[in-house]
Coordinates of C-alpha atoms and ligand atoms in Angstrom, one line a residue:
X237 CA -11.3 -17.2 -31.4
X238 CA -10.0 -20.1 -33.6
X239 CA -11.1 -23.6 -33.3
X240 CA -9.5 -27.0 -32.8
X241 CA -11.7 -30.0 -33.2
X242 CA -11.0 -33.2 -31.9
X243 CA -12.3 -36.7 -32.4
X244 CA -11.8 -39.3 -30.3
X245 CA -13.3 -43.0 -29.6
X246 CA -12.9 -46.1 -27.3
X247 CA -12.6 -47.9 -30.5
X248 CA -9.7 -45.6 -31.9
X249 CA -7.1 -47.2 -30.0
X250 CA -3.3 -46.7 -30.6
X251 CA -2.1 -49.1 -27.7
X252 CA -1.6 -49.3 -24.0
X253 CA 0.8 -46.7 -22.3
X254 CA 4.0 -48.8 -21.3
X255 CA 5.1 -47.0 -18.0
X256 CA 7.9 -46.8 -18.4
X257 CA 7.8 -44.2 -21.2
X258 CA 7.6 -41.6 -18.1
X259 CA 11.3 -43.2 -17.0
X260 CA 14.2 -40.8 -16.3
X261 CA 18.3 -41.4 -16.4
X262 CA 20.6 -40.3 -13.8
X263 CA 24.5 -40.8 -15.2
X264 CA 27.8 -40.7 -13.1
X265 CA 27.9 -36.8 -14.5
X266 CA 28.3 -33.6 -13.2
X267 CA 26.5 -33.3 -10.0
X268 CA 23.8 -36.1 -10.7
X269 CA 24.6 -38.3 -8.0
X270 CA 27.2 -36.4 -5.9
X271 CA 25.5 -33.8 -4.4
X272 CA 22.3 -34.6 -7.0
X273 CA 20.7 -37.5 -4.9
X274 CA 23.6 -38.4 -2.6
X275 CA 25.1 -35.7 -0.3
X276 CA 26.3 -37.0 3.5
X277 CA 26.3 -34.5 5.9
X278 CA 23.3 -32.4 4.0
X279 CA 20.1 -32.0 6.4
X280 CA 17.9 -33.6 4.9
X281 CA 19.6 -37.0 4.2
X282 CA 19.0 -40.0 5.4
X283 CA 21.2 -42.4 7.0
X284 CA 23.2 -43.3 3.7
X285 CA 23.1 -40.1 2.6
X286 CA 20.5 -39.8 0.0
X287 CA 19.1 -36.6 0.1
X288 CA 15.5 -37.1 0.9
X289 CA 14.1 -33.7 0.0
X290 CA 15.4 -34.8 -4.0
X291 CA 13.6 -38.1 -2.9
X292 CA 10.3 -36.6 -2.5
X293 CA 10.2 -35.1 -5.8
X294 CA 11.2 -38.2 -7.4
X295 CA 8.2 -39.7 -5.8
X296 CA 6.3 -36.5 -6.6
X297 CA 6.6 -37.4 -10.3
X298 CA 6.1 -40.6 -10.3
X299 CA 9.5 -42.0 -12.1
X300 CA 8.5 -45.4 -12.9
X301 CA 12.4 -46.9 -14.0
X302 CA 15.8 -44.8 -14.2
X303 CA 18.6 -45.6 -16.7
X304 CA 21.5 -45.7 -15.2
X305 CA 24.9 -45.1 -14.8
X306 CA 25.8 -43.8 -17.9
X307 CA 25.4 -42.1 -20.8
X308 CA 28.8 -41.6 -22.1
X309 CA 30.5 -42.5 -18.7
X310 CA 29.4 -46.3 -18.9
X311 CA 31.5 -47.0 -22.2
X312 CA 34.4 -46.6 -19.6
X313 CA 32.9 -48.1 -16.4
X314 CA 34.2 -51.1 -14.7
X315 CA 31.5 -52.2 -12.7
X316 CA 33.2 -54.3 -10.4
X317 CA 34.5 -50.9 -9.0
X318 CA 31.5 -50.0 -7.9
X319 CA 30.6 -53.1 -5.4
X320 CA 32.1 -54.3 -2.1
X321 CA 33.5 -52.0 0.9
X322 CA 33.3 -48.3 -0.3
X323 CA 36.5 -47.4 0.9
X324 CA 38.2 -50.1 -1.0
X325 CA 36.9 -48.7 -4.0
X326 CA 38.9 -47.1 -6.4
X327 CA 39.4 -43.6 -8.1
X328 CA 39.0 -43.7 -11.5
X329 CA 39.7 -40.9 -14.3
X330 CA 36.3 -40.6 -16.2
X331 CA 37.7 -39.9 -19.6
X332 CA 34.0 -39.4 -20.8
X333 CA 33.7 -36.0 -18.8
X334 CA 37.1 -35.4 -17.5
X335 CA 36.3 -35.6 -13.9
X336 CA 37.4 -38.5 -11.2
X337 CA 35.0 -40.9 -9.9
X338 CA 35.3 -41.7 -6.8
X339 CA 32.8 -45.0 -6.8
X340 CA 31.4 -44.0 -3.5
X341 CA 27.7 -44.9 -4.6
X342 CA 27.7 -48.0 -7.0
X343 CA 25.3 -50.8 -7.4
X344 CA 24.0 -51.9 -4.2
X345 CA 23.5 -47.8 -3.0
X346 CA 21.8 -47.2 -6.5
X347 CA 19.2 -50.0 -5.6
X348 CA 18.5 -49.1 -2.6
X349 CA 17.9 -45.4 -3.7
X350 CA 15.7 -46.4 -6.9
X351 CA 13.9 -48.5 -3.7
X352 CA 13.1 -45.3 -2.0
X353 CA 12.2 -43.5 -4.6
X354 CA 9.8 -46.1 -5.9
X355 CA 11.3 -46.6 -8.9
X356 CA 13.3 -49.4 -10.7
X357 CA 16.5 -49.5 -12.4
X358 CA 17.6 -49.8 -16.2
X359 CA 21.1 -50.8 -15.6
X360 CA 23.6 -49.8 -19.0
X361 CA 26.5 -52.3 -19.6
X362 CA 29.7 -51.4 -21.2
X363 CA 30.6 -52.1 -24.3
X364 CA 33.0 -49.5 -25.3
X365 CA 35.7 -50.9 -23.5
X366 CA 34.5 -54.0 -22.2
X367 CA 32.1 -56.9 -23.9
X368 CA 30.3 -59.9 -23.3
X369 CA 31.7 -61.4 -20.7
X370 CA 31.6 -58.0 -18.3
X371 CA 28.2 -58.0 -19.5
X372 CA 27.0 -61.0 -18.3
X373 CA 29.0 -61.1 -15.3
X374 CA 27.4 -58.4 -13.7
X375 CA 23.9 -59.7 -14.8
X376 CA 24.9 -62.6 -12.7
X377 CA 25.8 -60.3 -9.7
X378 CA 22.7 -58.5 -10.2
X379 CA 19.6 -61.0 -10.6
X380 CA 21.3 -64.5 -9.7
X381 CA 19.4 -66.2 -6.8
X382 CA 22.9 -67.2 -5.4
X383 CA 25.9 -70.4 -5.6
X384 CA 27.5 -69.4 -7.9
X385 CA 30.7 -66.8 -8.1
X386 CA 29.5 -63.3 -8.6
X387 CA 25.9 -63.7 -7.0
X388 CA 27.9 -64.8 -3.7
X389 CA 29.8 -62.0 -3.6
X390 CA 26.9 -60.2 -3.7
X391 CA 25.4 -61.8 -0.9
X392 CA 29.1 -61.4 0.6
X393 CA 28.7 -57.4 0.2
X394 CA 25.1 -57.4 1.4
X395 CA 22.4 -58.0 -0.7
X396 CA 21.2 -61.1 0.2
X397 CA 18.1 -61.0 -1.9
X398 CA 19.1 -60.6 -6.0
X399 CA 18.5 -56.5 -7.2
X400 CA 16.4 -58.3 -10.5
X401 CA 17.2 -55.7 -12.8
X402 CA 14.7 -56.6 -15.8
X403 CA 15.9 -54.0 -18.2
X404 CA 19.0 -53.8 -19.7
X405 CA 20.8 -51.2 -21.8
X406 CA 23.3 -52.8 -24.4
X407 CA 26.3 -50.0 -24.2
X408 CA 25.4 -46.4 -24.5
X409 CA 25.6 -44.8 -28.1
X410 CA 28.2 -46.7 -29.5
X411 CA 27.9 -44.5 -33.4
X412 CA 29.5 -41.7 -31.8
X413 CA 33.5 -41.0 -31.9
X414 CA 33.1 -39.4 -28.8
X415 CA 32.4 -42.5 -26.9
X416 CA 35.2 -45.0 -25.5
X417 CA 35.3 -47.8 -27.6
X418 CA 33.4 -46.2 -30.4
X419 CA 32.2 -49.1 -33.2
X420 CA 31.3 -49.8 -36.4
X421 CA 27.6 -50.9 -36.9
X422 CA 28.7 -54.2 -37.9
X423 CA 31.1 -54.2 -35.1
X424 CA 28.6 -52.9 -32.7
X425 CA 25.7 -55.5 -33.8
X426 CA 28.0 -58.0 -33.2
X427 CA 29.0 -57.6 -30.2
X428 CA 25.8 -56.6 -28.8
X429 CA 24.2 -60.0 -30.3
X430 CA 26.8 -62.0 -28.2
X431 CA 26.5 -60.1 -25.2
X432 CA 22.4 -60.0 -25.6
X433 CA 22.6 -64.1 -26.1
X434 CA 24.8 -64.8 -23.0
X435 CA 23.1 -62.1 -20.7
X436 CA 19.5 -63.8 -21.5
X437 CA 21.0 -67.0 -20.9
X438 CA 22.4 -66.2 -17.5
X439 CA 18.6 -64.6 -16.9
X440 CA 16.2 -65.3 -19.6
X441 CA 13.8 -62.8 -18.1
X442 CA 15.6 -59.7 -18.7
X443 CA 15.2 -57.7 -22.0
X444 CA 17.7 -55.8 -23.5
X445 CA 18.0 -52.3 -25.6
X446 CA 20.7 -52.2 -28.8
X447 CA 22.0 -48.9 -29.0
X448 CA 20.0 -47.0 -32.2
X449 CA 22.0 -44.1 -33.7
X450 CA 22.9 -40.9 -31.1
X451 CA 21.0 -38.9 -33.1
X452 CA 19.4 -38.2 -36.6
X453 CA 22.2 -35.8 -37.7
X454 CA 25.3 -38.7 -37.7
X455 CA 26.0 -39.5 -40.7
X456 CA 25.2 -43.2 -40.2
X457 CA 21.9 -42.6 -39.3
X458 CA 19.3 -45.2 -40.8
X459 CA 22.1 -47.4 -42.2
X460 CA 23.8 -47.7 -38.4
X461 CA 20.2 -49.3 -37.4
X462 CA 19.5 -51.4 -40.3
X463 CA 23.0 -53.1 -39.9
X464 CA 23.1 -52.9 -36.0
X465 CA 19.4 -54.6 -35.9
X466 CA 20.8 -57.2 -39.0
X467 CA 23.1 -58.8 -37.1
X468 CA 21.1 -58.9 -33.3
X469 CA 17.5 -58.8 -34.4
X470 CA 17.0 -62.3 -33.2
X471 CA 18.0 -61.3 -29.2
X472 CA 16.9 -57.4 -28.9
X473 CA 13.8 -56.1 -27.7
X474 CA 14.2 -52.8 -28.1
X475 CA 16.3 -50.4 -30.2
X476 CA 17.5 -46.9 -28.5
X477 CA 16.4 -43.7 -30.0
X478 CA 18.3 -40.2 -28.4
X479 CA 17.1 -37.0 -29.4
X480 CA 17.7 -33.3 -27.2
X481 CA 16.3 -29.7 -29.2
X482 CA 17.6 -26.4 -28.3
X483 CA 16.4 -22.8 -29.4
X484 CA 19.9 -21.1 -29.2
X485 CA 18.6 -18.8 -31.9
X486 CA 15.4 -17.6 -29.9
X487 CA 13.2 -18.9 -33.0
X488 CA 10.2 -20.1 -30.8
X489 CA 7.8 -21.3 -33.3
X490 CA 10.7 -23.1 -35.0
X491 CA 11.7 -24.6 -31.5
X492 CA 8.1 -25.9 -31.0
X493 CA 7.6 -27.2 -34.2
X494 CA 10.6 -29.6 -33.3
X495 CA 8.6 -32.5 -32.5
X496 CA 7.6 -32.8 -36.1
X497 CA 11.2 -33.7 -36.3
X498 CA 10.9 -35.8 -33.4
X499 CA 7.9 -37.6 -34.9
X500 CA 9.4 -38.7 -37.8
X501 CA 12.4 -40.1 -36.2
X502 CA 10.0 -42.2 -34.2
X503 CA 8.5 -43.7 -37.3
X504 CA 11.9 -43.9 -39.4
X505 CA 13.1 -46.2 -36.7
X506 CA 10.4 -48.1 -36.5
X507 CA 10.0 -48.7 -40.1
X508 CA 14.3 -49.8 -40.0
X509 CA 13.1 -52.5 -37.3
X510 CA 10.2 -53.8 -39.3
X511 CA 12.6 -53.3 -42.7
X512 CA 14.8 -56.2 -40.8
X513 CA 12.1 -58.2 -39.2
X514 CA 10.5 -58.7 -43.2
X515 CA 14.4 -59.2 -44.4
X516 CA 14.6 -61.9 -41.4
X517 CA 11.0 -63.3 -42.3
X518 CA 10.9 -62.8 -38.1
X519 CA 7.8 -63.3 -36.1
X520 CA 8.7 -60.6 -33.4
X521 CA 8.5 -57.1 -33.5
X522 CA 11.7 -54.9 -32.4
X523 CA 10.1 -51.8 -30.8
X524 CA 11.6 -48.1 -29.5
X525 CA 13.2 -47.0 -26.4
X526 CA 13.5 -43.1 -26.9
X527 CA 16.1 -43.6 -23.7
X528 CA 17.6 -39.7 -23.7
X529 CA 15.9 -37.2 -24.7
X530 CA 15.3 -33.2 -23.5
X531 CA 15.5 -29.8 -24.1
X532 CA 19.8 -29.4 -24.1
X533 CA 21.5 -26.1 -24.8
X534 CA 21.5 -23.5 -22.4
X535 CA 24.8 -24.3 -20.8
X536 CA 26.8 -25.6 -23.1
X537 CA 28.9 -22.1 -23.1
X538 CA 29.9 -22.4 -19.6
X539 CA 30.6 -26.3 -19.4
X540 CA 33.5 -25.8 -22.0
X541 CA 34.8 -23.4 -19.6
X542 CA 34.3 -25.2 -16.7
X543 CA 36.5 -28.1 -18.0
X544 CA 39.4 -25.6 -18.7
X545 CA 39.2 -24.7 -15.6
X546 CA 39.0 -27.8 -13.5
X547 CA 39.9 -30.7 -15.7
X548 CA 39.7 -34.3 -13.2
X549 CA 37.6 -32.2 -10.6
X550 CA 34.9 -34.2 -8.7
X551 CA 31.2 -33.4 -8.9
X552 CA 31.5 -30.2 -11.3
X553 CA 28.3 -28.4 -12.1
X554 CA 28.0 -30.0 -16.1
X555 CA 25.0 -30.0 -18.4
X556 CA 23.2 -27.3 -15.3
X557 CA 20.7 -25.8 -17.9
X558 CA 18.1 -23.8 -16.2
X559 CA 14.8 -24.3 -18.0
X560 CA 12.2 -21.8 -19.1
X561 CA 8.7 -21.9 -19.8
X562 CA 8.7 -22.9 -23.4
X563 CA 11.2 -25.5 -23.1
X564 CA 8.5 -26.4 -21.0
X565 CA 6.0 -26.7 -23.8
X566 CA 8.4 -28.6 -25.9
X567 CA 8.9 -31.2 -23.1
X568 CA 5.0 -31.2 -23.2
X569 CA 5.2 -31.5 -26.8
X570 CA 7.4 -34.3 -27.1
X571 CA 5.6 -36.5 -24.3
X572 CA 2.3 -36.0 -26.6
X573 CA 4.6 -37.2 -29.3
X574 CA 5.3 -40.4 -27.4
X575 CA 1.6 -41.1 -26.1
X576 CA 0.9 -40.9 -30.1
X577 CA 3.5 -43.6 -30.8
X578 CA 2.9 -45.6 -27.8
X579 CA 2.6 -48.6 -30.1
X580 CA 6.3 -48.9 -31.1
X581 CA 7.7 -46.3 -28.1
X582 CA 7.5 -48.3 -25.2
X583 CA 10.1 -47.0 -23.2
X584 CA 11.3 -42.9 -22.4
X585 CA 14.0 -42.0 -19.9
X586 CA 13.6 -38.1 -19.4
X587 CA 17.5 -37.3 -19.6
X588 CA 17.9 -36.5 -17.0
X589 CA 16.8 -36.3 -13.3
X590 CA 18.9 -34.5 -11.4
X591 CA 20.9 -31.5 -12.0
X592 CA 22.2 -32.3 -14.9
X593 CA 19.6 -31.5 -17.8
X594 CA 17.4 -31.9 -15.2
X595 CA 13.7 -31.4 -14.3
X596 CA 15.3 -31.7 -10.4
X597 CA 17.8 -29.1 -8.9
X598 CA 19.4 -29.1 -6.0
X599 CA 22.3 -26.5 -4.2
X600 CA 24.9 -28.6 -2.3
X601 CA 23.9 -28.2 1.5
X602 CA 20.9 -26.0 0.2
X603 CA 17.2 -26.3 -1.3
X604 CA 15.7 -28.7 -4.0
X605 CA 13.2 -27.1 -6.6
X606 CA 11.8 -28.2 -9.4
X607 CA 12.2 -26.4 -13.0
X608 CA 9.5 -25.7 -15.3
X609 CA 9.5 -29.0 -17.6
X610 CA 9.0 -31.1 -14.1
X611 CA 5.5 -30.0 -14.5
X612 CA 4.4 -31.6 -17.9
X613 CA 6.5 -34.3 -16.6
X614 CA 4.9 -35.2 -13.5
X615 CA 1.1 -34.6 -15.5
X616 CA 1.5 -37.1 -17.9
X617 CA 3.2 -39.7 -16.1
X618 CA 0.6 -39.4 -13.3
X619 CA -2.6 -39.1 -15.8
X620 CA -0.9 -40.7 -18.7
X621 CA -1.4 -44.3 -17.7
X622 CA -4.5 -46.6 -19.5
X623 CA -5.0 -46.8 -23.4
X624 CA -3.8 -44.3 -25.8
X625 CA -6.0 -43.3 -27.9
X626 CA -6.2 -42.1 -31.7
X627 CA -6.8 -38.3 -31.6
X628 CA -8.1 -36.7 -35.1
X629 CA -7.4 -33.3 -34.4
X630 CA -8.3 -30.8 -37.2
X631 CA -7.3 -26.9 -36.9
X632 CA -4.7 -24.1 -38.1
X633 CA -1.6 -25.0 -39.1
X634 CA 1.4 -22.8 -39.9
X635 CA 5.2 -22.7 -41.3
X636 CA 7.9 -22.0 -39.5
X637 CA 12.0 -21.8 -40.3
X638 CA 12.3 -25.4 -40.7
X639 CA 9.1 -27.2 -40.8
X640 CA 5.7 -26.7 -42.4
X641 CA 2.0 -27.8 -42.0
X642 CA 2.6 -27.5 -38.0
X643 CA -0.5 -27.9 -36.3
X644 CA -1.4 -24.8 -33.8
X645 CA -2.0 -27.4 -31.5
X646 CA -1.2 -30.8 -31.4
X647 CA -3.0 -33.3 -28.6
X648 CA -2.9 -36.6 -27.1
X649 CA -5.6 -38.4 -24.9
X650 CA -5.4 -41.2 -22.9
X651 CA -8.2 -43.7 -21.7
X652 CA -7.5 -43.8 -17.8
X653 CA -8.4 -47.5 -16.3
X654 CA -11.0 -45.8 -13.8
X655 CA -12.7 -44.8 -17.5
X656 CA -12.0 -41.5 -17.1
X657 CA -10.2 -39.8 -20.4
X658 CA -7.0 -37.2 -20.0
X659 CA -6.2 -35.0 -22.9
X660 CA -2.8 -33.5 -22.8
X661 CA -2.8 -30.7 -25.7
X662 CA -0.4 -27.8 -26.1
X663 CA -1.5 -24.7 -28.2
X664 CA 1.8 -24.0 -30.1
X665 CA -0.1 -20.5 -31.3
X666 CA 1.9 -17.7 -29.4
X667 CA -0.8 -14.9 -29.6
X668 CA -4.3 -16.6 -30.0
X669 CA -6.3 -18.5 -27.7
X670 CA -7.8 -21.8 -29.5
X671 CA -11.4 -23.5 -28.4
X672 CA -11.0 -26.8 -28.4
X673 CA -13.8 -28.5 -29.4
X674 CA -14.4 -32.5 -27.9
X675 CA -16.3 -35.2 -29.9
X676 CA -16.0 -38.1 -27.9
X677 CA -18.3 -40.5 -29.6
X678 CA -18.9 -43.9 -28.3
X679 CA -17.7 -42.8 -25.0
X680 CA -21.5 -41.1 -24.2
X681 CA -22.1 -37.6 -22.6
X682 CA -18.7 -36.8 -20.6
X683 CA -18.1 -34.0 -18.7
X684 CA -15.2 -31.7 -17.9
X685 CA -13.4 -32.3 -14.2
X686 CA -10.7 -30.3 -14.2
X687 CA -8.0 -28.2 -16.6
X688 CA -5.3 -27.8 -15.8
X689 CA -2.8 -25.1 -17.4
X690 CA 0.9 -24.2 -17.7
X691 CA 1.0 -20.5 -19.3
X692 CA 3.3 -17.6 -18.3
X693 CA 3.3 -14.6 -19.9
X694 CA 7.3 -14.5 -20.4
X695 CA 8.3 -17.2 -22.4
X696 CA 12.0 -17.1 -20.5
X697 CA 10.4 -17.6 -17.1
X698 CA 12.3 -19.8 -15.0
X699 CA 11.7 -21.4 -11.5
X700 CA 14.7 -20.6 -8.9
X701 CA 15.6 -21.7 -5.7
X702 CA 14.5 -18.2 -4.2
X703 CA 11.4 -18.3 -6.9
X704 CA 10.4 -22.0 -7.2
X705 CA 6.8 -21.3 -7.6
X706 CA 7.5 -18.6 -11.2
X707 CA 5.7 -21.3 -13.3
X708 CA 3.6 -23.7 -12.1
X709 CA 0.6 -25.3 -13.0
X710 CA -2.5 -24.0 -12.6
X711 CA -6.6 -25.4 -12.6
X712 CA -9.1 -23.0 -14.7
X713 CA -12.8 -23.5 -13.8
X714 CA -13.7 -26.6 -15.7
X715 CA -16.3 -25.8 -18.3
X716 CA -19.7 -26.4 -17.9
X717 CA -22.0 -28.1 -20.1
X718 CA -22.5 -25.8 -23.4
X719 CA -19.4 -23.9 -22.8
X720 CA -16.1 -24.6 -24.5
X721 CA -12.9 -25.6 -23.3
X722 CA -10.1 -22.8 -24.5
X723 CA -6.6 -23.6 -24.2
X724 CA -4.8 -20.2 -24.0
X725 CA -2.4 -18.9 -26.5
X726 CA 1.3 -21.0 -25.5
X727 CA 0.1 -23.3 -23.4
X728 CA 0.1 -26.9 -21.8
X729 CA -3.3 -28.0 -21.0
X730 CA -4.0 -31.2 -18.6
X731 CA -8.1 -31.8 -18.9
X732 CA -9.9 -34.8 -17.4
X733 CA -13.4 -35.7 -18.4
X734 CA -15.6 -38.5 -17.0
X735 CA -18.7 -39.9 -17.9
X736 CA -21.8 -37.3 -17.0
X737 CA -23.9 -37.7 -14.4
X738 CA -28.1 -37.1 -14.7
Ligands
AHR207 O1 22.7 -37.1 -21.3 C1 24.0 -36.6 -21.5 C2 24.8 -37.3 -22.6 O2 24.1 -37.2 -23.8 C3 24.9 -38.8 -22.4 O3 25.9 -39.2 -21.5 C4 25.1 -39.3 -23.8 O4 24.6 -40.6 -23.9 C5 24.4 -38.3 -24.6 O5 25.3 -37.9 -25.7

C-alpha cells in the first residue's frame, strides 16, 4: 500500500479557525426560504411557520452565521419591503431570477429563524440599485438601540430589542453584467467606500465585506480587486471571494484536483489585499471571505427550462442539484483548503443551505434529508474549531486534465481547545488505499480515538428522501498502537487523537 507521511507540531501554527468559515447563505431563490425553511401549514412547523424538522439539521451542523438575502436577488431588494405588517407588504418582480417575491418572510422573521437555528446573520445590502444611504438606513433599523427614525419603527413592528447584525456584506458581486446595477471597479470601490464609512458610523462595531470578483474566469479578475480595494481599503475588512466547480464532463480526478485551483485563488487575493495595504503604506490587514462557494452543475439543464416555462412563478424548484458522493469529496477538499488558509480566509458561507445548491433538502409538505456534502460539512465545522495547524504532508502525486503535481491526498489538522487534534484528509487516489503515517512531535505519544470515513463504492451515489442514509459517514476501528491508520481509496477521513494514556 502507498504511504502518506505527515508532520505536524504545536509549534507549526497557521492561525486560529474563525467560525464562521463553517457559515452558510440562504438567498430569496428558488425554494430556499419558501417551502426551504418557511412552509405554514407543513407538520412540522412551528407557530410562524418555520419548518422545524429543516431546523434540526441546521443545528445538526452547526451553522455558525448565514449570509443572507441575496446573492443576485439583493442588487434589486428594497429592504424596507421586507419589514412592518406582512400583509401590507408588497409583490415584487425579482428580475435576478424571474420569479415574484412575495416578502412574506423579511427581516424580523429571518432573525428570529437564524435565532432558532442557533445561528447569526450576515445581512447583504444593495448596491446595484440602491447606495449609501439604503445602506445605512437599514443598519440603523437593524442594530440602533432606539430614538431615532428607523430603529423606532422597528420597535413599532416588534423588535423591541436591536437584531445586532455584526457582519455586513457590501452588495453581492457587483463585476458581473448579470447583476442589477452592475459597476465598474472604480465605480464599485467608490460606492462601497461611502456606504462602508456611513454604515460604521451609524454602528462602529459592525465589519463589512467589499465584493471581490465573482469568479477567477471574469475578465476583470485581479485588476477588479486591486482597484475595488484602492479606493475602500481604509473602511473594509474583508474582501469576498466566490468560487462553485462542476464535473459536467465525468473527469473525476480532474474534478478533485479543483481545489488546486481553488488554492491559488485564495492566495492571489490575498496577495491583491497586501499589494494595496504596501501601495497605502496601511497598518491593517484586508483578509478573505470565500462567501459562495460549492459544488454547482447538475441542474443547470433543467432550470433554463423551468424559467421558459414559468417565468414570474413563486417558489420554483432553481439551482435543485442533487449531490453525489464525490462532490462530496470535493466539498471535503475545499474545506481542508480553507483550514490551510485560515490565516487570510476568515469567513466561508457554504452556498447554500437549503434546497437550493444545498447540503439541506426538503419536499413541500414532505421529508427533510440531508445530501451527501452535509456530511464533510457538519465534521469540520463540529471538530474544526481550535488552532490550525501547519501540515507537511509528503506522498504520491499525479497529473490530471488540468492540473499537475496533485497530491493523492491532501490533509488538514486542527488543534482542538480540549488539546485533542482532528485531521480531516481526503485520499484523492480512486483505486489505492494510502497509510497514513502521523509524526506529531512536540505534541508527545497520542493516540487514535476515532475515524471516521465517507467512502461509497459508486462515485454517483446520492442520498434521497426514500434513501437518506445511501452515504453516510461511518467510524472504522481506531488503530491501535503499532498499527497504521489507512484512509481507503476515495475517501473523506475525520480522525481524532488525544494525548496517550500509561
Ligand atoms: O448562489 C447562487 C448565485 O450564485 C448567487 O445569487 C450569486 O451571487 C452567484 O452568482
Amino acid at each position: 500500500m502507498k504511504t502518506a507521511r505527515l508532520i505536524l507540531d504545536k509549534d507549526y501554527v497557521i492561525s486560529e479557525v474563525d467560525k464562521r468559515l463553517y457559515g452558510s447563505f440562504i438567498e430569496h431563490l428558488g425554494r430556499a426560504v419558501y417551502t426551504g425553511i418557511y412552509e405554514p401549514g407543513h407538520p412540522a412547523t412551528d407557530q410562524s411557520g418555520f419548518r422545524e424538522d429543516v431546523i434540526r439539521l441546521v443545528q445538526k451542523m452547526n451553522v455558525p452565521i448565514v449570509r443572507y438575502p441575496g446573492g443576485n436577488f439583493v442588487s434589486g431588494f428594497r429592504w424596507e419591503d421586507s419589514v412592518g405588517p406582512v400583509n401590507e407588504r408588497p409583490r415584487r418582480l425579482d428580475l435576478a431570477w424571474k420569479t415574484t417575491e412575495t416578502n412574506a418572510v423579511g427581516l424580523h422573521e429571518f432573525a428570529a429563524w437564524a435565532k432558532k437555528a442557533h445561528t447569526e446573520v450576515m445581512y447583504a445590502v444593495n448596491l446595484g440599485t440602491r447606495g449609501p444611504e439604503d445602506a445605512r438606513n437599514v443598519v440603523e433599523y437593524a442594530n440602533h438601540r432606539g430614538g431615532s427614525y428607523w430603529s423606532d419603527l422597528r420597535r413599532k413592528n416588534g423588535a423591541e430589542e436591536p437584531f445586532n447584525i455584526r457582519l455586513w456584506c457590501l452588495g453581492n458581486e457587483m463585476d458581473g453584467p448579470w447583476q442589477m446595477g452592475a459597476k465598474t471597479a472604480y465605480e464599485y470601490g467608490r460606492i462601497a467606500n461611502e456606504a462602508a464609512k456611513m454604515m460604521k458610523w451609524t454602528d462602529d462595531s459592525i465589519e463589512v465585506v467589499a465584493c471581490g470578483s465573482s469568479s477567477t474566469g471574469m475578465k476583470t479578475f485581479g485588476d477588479w480587486e486591486y482597484t475595488v480595494l484602492g479606493e475602500c481599503y481604509d473602511n473594509v475588512d474583508y474582501v469576498s471571494l466566490h468560487r462553485y466547480y462542476g464535473n459536467p464532463h465525468n473527469d473525476t480526478q480532474d474534478f478533485l484536483a479543483s481545489t488546486m485551483d481553488l488554492d491559488n485563488f485564495i492566495k492571489t487575493v490575498a496577495s491583491i489585499c497586501d499589494a494595496v495595504k504596501g501601495a497605502k503604506h496601511a497598518k491593517k490587514q484586508v483578509n478573505l471571505s470565500l462567501d459562495e462557494w460549492n459544488v454547482w452543475y447538475h441542474s443547470s439543464e433543467q432550470d433554463q427550462q423551468l424559467h421558459k416555462r414559468e417565468p414570474w412563478g413563486q417558489a420554483l424548484p432553481l439551482l435543485e442539484d442533487v449531490y453525489n458522493f464525490e462532490d462530496a469529496l470535493l466539498v471535503g477538499l475545499m474545506l481542508i483548503t480553507m483550514l490551510k488558509n485560515a490565516d487570510r480566509v476568515k469567513i466561508g458561507c457554504l452556498a447554500q443551505l437549503v434546497n437550493v445548491i444545498a447540503p439541506i433538502m426538503t419536499r413541500p409538505g414532505g421529508g427533510a434529508w440531508a445530501q451527501t456534502i452535509f456530511y464533510p460539512m457538519m465534521q469540520a465545522s463540529t471538530l474544526g474549531r481550535g488552532t490550525s495547524l501547519l501540515p507537511i504532508l509528503t506522498c504520491d502525486k499525479h497529473d490530471t486534465k488540468h492540473f499537475t503535481d496533485v497530491p493523492d491526498v491532501d490533509a488538514a489538522a486542527v488543534m482542538n481547545d480540549d488539546g485533542t487534534v482532528t485531521i480531516f484528509a481526503v485520499n484523492r487516489n480512486l483505486t489505492e488505499g494510502v497509510t497514513l503515517e502521523c509524526d506529531l512531535r512536540a505534541f508527545g505519544d497520542m493516540r487514535v480515538v476515532s475515524h471516521s470515513v465517507l467512502h461509497h463504492d459508486d462515485m454517483k451515489a446520492v442520498n434521497t428522501e426514500e434513501h437518506p442514509c445511501e452515504v453516510l459517514p461511518a467510524d472504522v476501528p481506531a488503530p491501535r498502537k503499532g498499527e497504521d491508520i489507512v484512509l481507503p481509496a476515495a475517501s473523506w477521513n475525520v480522525i481524532r487523537l488525544e494525548k496517550a494514556r500509561d
